[in-house]
PDB file of C-alpha atoms in Angstrom:
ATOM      1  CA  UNK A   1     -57.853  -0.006  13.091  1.00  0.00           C
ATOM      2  CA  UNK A   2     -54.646  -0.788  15.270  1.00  0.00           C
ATOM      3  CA  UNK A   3     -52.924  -2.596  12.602  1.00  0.00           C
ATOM      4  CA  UNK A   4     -53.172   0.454  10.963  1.00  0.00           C
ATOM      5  CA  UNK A   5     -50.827   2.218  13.418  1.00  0.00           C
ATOM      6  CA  UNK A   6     -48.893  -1.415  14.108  1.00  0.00           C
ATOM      7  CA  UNK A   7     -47.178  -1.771  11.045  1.00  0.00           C
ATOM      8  CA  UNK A   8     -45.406   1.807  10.864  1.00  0.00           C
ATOM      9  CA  UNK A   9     -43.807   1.004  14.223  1.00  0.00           C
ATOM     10  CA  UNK A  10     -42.930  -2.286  13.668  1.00  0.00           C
ATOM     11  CA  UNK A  11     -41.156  -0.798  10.015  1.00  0.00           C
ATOM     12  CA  UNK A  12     -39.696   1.650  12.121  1.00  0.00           C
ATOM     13  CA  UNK A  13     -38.152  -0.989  14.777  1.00  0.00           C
ATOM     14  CA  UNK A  14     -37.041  -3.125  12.345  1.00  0.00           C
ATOM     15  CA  UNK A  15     -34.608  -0.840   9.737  1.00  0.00           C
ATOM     16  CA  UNK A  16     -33.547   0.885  13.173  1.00  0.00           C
ATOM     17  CA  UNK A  17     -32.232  -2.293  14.382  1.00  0.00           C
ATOM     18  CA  UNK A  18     -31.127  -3.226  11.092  1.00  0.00           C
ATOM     19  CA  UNK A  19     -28.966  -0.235  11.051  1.00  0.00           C
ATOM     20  CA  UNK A  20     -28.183  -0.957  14.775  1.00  0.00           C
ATOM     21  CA  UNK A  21     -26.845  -4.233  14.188  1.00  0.00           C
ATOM     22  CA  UNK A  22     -24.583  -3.007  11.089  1.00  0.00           C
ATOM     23  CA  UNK A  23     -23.525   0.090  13.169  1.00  0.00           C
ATOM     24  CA  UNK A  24     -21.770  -2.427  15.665  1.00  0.00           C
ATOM     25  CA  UNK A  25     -20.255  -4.866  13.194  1.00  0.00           C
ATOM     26  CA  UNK A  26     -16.374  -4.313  12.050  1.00  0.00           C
ATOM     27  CA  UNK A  27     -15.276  -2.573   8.594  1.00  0.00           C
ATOM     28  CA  UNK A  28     -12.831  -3.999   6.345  1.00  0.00           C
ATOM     29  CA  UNK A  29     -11.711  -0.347   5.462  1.00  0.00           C
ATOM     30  CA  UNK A  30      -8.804  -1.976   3.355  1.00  0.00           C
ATOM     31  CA  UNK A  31      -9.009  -1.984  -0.469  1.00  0.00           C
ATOM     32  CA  UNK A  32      -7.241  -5.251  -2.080  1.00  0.00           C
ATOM     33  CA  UNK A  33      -5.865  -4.296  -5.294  1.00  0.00           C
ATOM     34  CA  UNK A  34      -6.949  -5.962  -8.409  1.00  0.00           C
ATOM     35  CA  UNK A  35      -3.667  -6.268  -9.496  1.00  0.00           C
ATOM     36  CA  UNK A  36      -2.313  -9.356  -7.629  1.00  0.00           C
ATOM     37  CA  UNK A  37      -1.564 -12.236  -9.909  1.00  0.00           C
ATOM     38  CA  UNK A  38      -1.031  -9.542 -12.502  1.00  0.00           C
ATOM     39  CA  UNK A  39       1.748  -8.152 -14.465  1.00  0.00           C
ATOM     40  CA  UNK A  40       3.162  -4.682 -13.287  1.00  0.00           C
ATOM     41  CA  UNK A  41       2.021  -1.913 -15.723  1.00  0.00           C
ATOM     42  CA  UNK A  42       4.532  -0.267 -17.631  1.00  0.00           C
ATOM     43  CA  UNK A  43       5.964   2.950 -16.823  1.00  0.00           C
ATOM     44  CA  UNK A  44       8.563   5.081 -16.190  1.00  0.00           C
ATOM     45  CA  UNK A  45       8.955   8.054 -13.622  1.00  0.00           C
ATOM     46  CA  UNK A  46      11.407  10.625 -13.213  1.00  0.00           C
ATOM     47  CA  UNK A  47      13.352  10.547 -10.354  1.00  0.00           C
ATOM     48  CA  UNK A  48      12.046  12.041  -7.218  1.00  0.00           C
ATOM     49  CA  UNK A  49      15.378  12.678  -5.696  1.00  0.00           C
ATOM     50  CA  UNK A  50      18.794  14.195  -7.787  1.00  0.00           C
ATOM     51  CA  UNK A  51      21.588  11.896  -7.810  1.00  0.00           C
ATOM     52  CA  UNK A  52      19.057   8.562  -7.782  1.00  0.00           C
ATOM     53  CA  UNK A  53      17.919   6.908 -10.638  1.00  0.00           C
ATOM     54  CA  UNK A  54      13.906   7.197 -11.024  1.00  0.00           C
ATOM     55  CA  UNK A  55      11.706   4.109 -11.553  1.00  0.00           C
ATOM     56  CA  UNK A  56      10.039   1.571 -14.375  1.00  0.00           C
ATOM     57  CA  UNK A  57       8.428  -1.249 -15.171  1.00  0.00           C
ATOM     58  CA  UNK A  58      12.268  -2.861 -16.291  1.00  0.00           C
ATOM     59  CA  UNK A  59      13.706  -2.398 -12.871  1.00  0.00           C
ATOM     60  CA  UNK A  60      11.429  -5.379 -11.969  1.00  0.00           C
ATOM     61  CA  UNK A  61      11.915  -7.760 -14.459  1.00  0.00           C
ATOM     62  CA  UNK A  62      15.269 -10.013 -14.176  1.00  0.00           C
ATOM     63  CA  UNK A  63      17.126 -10.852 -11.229  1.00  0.00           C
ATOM     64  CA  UNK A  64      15.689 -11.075  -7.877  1.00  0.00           C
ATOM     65  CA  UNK A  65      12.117 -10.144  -6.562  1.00  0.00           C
ATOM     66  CA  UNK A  66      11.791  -6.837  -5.203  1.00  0.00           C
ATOM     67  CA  UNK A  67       9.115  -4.487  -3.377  1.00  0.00           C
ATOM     68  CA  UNK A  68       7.738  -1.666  -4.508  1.00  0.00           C
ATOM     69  CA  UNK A  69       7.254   0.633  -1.522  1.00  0.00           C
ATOM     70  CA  UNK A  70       4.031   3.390  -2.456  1.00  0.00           C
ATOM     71  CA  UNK A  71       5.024   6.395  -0.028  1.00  0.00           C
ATOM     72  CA  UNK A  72       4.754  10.293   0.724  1.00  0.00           C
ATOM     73  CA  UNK A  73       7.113  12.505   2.649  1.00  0.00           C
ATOM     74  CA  UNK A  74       3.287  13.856   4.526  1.00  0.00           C
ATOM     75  CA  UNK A  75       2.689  10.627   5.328  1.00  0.00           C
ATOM     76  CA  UNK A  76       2.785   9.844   8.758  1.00  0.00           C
ATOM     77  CA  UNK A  77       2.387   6.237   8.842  1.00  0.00           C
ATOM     78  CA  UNK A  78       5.934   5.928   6.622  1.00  0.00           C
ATOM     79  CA  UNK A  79       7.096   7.636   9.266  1.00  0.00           C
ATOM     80  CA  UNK A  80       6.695   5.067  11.133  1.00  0.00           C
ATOM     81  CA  UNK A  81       7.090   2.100   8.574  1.00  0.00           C
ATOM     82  CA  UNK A  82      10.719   3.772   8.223  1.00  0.00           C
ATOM     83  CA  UNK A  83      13.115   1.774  10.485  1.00  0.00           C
ATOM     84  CA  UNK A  84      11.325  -1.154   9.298  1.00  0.00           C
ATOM     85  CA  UNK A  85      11.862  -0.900   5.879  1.00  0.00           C
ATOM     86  CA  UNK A  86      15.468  -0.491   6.827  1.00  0.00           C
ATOM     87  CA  UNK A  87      15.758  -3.594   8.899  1.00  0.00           C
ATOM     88  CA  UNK A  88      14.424  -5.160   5.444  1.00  0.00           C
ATOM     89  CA  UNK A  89      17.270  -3.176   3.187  1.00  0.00           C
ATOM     90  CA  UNK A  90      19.653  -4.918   5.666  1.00  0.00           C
ATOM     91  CA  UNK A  91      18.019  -8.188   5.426  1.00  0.00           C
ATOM     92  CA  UNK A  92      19.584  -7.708   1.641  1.00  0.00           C
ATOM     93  CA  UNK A  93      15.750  -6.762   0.141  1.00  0.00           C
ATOM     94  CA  UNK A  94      15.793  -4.065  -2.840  1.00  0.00           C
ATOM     95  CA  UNK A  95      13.351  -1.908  -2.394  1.00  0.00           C
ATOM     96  CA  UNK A  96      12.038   0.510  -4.937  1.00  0.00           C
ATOM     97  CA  UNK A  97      10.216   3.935  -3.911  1.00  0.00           C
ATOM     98  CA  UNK A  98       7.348   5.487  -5.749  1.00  0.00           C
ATOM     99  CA  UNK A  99       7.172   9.251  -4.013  1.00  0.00           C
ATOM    100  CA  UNK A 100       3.456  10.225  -4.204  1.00  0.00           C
ATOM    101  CA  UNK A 101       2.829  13.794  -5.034  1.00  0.00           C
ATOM    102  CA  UNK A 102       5.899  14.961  -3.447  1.00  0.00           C
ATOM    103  CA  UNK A 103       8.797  17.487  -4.236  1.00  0.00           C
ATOM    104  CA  UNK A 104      12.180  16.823  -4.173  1.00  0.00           C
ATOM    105  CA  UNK A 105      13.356  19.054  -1.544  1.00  0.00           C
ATOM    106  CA  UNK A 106      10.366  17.136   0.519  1.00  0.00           C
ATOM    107  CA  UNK A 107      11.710  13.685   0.098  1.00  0.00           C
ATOM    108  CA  UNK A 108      15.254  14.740   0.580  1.00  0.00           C
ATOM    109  CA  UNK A 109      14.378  16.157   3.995  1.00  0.00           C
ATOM    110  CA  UNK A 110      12.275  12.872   4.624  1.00  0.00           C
ATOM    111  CA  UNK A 111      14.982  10.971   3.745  1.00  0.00           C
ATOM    112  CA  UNK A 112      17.639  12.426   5.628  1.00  0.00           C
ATOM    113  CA  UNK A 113      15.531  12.769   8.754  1.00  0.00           C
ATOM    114  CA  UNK A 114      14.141   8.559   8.800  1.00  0.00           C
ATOM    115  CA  UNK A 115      16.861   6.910   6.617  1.00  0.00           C
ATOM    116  CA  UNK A 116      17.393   5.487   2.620  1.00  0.00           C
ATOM    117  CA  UNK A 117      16.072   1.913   2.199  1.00  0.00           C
ATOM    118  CA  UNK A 118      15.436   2.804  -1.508  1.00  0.00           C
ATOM    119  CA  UNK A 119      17.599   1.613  -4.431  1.00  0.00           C
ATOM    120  CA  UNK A 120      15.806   4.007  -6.822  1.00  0.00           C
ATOM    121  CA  UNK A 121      13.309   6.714  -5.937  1.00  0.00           C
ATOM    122  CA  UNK A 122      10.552   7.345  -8.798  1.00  0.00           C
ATOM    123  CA  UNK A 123       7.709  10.747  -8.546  1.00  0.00           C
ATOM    124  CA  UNK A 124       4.481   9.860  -9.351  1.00  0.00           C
ATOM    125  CA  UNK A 125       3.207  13.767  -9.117  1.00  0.00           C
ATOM    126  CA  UNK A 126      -0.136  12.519 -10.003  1.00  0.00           C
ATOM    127  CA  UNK A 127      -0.634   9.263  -8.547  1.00  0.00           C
ATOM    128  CA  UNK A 128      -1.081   7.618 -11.759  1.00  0.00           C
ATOM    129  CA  UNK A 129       0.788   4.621 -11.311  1.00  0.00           C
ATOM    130  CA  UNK A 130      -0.552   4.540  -7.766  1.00  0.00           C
ATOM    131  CA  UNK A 131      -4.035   4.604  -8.777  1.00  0.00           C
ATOM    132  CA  UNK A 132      -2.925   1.835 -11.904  1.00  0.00           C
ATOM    133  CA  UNK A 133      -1.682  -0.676  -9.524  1.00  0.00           C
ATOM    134  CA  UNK A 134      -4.832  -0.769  -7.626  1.00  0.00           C
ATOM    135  CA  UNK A 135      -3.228   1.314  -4.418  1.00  0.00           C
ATOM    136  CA  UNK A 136      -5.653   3.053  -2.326  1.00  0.00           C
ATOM    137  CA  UNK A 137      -3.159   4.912  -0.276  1.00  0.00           C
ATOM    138  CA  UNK A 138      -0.440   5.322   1.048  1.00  0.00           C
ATOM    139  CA  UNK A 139       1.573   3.291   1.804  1.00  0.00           C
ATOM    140  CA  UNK A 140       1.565   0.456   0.508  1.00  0.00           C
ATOM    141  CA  UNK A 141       4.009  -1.981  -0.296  1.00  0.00           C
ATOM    142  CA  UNK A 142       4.113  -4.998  -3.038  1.00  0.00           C
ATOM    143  CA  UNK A 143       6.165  -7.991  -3.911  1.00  0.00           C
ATOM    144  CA  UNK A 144       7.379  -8.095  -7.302  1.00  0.00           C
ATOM    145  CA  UNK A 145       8.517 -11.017  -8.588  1.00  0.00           C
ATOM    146  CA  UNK A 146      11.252 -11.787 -11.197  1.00  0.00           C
ATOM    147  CA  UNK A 147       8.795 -11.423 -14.087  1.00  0.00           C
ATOM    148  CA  UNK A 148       7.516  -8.089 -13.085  1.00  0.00           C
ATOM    149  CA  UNK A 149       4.316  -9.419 -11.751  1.00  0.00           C
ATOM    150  CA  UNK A 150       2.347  -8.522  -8.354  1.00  0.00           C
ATOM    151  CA  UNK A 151       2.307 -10.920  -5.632  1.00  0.00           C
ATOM    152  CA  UNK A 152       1.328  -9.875  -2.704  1.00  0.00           C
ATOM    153  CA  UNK A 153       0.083  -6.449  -1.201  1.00  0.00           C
ATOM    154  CA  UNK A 154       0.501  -5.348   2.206  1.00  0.00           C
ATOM    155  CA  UNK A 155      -1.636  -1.871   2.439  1.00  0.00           C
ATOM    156  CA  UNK A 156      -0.568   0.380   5.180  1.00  0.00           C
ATOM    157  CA  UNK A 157       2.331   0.661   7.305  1.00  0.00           C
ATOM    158  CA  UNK A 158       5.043  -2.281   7.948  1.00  0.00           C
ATOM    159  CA  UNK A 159       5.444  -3.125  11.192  1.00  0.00           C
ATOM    160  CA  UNK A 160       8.182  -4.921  12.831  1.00  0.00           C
ATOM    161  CA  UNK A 161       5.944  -7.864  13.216  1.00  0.00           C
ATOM    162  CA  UNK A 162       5.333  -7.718   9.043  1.00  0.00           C
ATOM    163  CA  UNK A 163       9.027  -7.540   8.416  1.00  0.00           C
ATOM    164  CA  UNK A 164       9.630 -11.703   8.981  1.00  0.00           C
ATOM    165  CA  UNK A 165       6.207 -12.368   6.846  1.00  0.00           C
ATOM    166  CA  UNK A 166       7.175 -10.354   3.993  1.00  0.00           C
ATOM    167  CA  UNK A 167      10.800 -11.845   3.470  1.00  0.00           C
ATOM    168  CA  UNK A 168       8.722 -15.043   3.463  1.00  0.00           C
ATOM    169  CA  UNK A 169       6.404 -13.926   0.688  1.00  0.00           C
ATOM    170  CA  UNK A 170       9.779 -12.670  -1.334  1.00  0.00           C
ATOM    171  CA  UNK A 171      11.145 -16.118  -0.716  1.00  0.00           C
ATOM    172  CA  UNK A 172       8.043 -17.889  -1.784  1.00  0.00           C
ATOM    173  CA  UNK A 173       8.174 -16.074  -5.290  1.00  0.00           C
ATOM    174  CA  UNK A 174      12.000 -16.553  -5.691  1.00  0.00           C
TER     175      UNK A 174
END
């Protein structure tokens, strides 16, 4: 007759410790594209910006590799990926800009307040190229290579300690 009562506790103890157990255990909470090893999709957006030229598929093919640089004006983390994106524009890195749902006089005033690393400046209004290229946020950065494929994918903000690593990944795909 105690067995009867037993085995609903000992349920109980168990799944609760289960759950205990994966409570306490880390998250991956970052999404790896599906992308990588694949070509870029094509498209072509309208300029986010007046007076820069907006962004396609072509920009990446030819020439030298490039990264493609997934951002928002009310982002806070590109905020603070900003200087570092510059210390890669000097480094002699082209770096294309997809604006996320943004307007122009909001990436104007981003711009002018954190600095230009971009060679070209493209609106995706609807995230549709940033939900294409597997990008679960922003931002997120890429490394194109010559071909227009994906590379590598560095999701969230670049850090000054990510600047030396990515110029290696552009120089592996050279």
């Amino acid at each position: 007759m105690r067995l009867v009562y037993l085995v609903p506790l000992a349920l109980f103890l168990f799944f609760a410790g289960l759950a205990g157990y994966m409570l306490t255990q880390p998250k991956d909470q970052n999404v790896p594209s599906q992308m990588i090893e694949q070509p870029l999709p094509d498209f072509a957006l309208e300029p986010a910006l007046e007076g820069m030229p907006g962004a396609s598929r072509s920009d990446f093919v030819g020439g030298e590799p490039r990264l493609l640089n997934i951002w928002a004006s009310w982002c806070l983390p590109c905020i603070a990926e900003a200087p570092h994106l510059e210390r890669l524009k000097e480094e002699g890195v082209e770096i294309v800009g997809v604006a996320v749902r943004d307007t122009p006089q909001a990436v104007e005033g981003f711009l002018s307040r954190h600095g230009n690393p971009y060679s070209r400046i493209g609106s995706d209004d609807i995230s549709e190229l940033m939900l294409e290229i597997g990008a679960s946020g922003v931002p997120e950065t890429y490394v194109i290579d010559a071909e227009g494929n994906i590379r590598y994918q560095h999701i969230g903000d670049i850090r000054e300690s990510d600047v030396p690593m990515l110029l290696e990944k552009l120089e592996e795909v050279r």
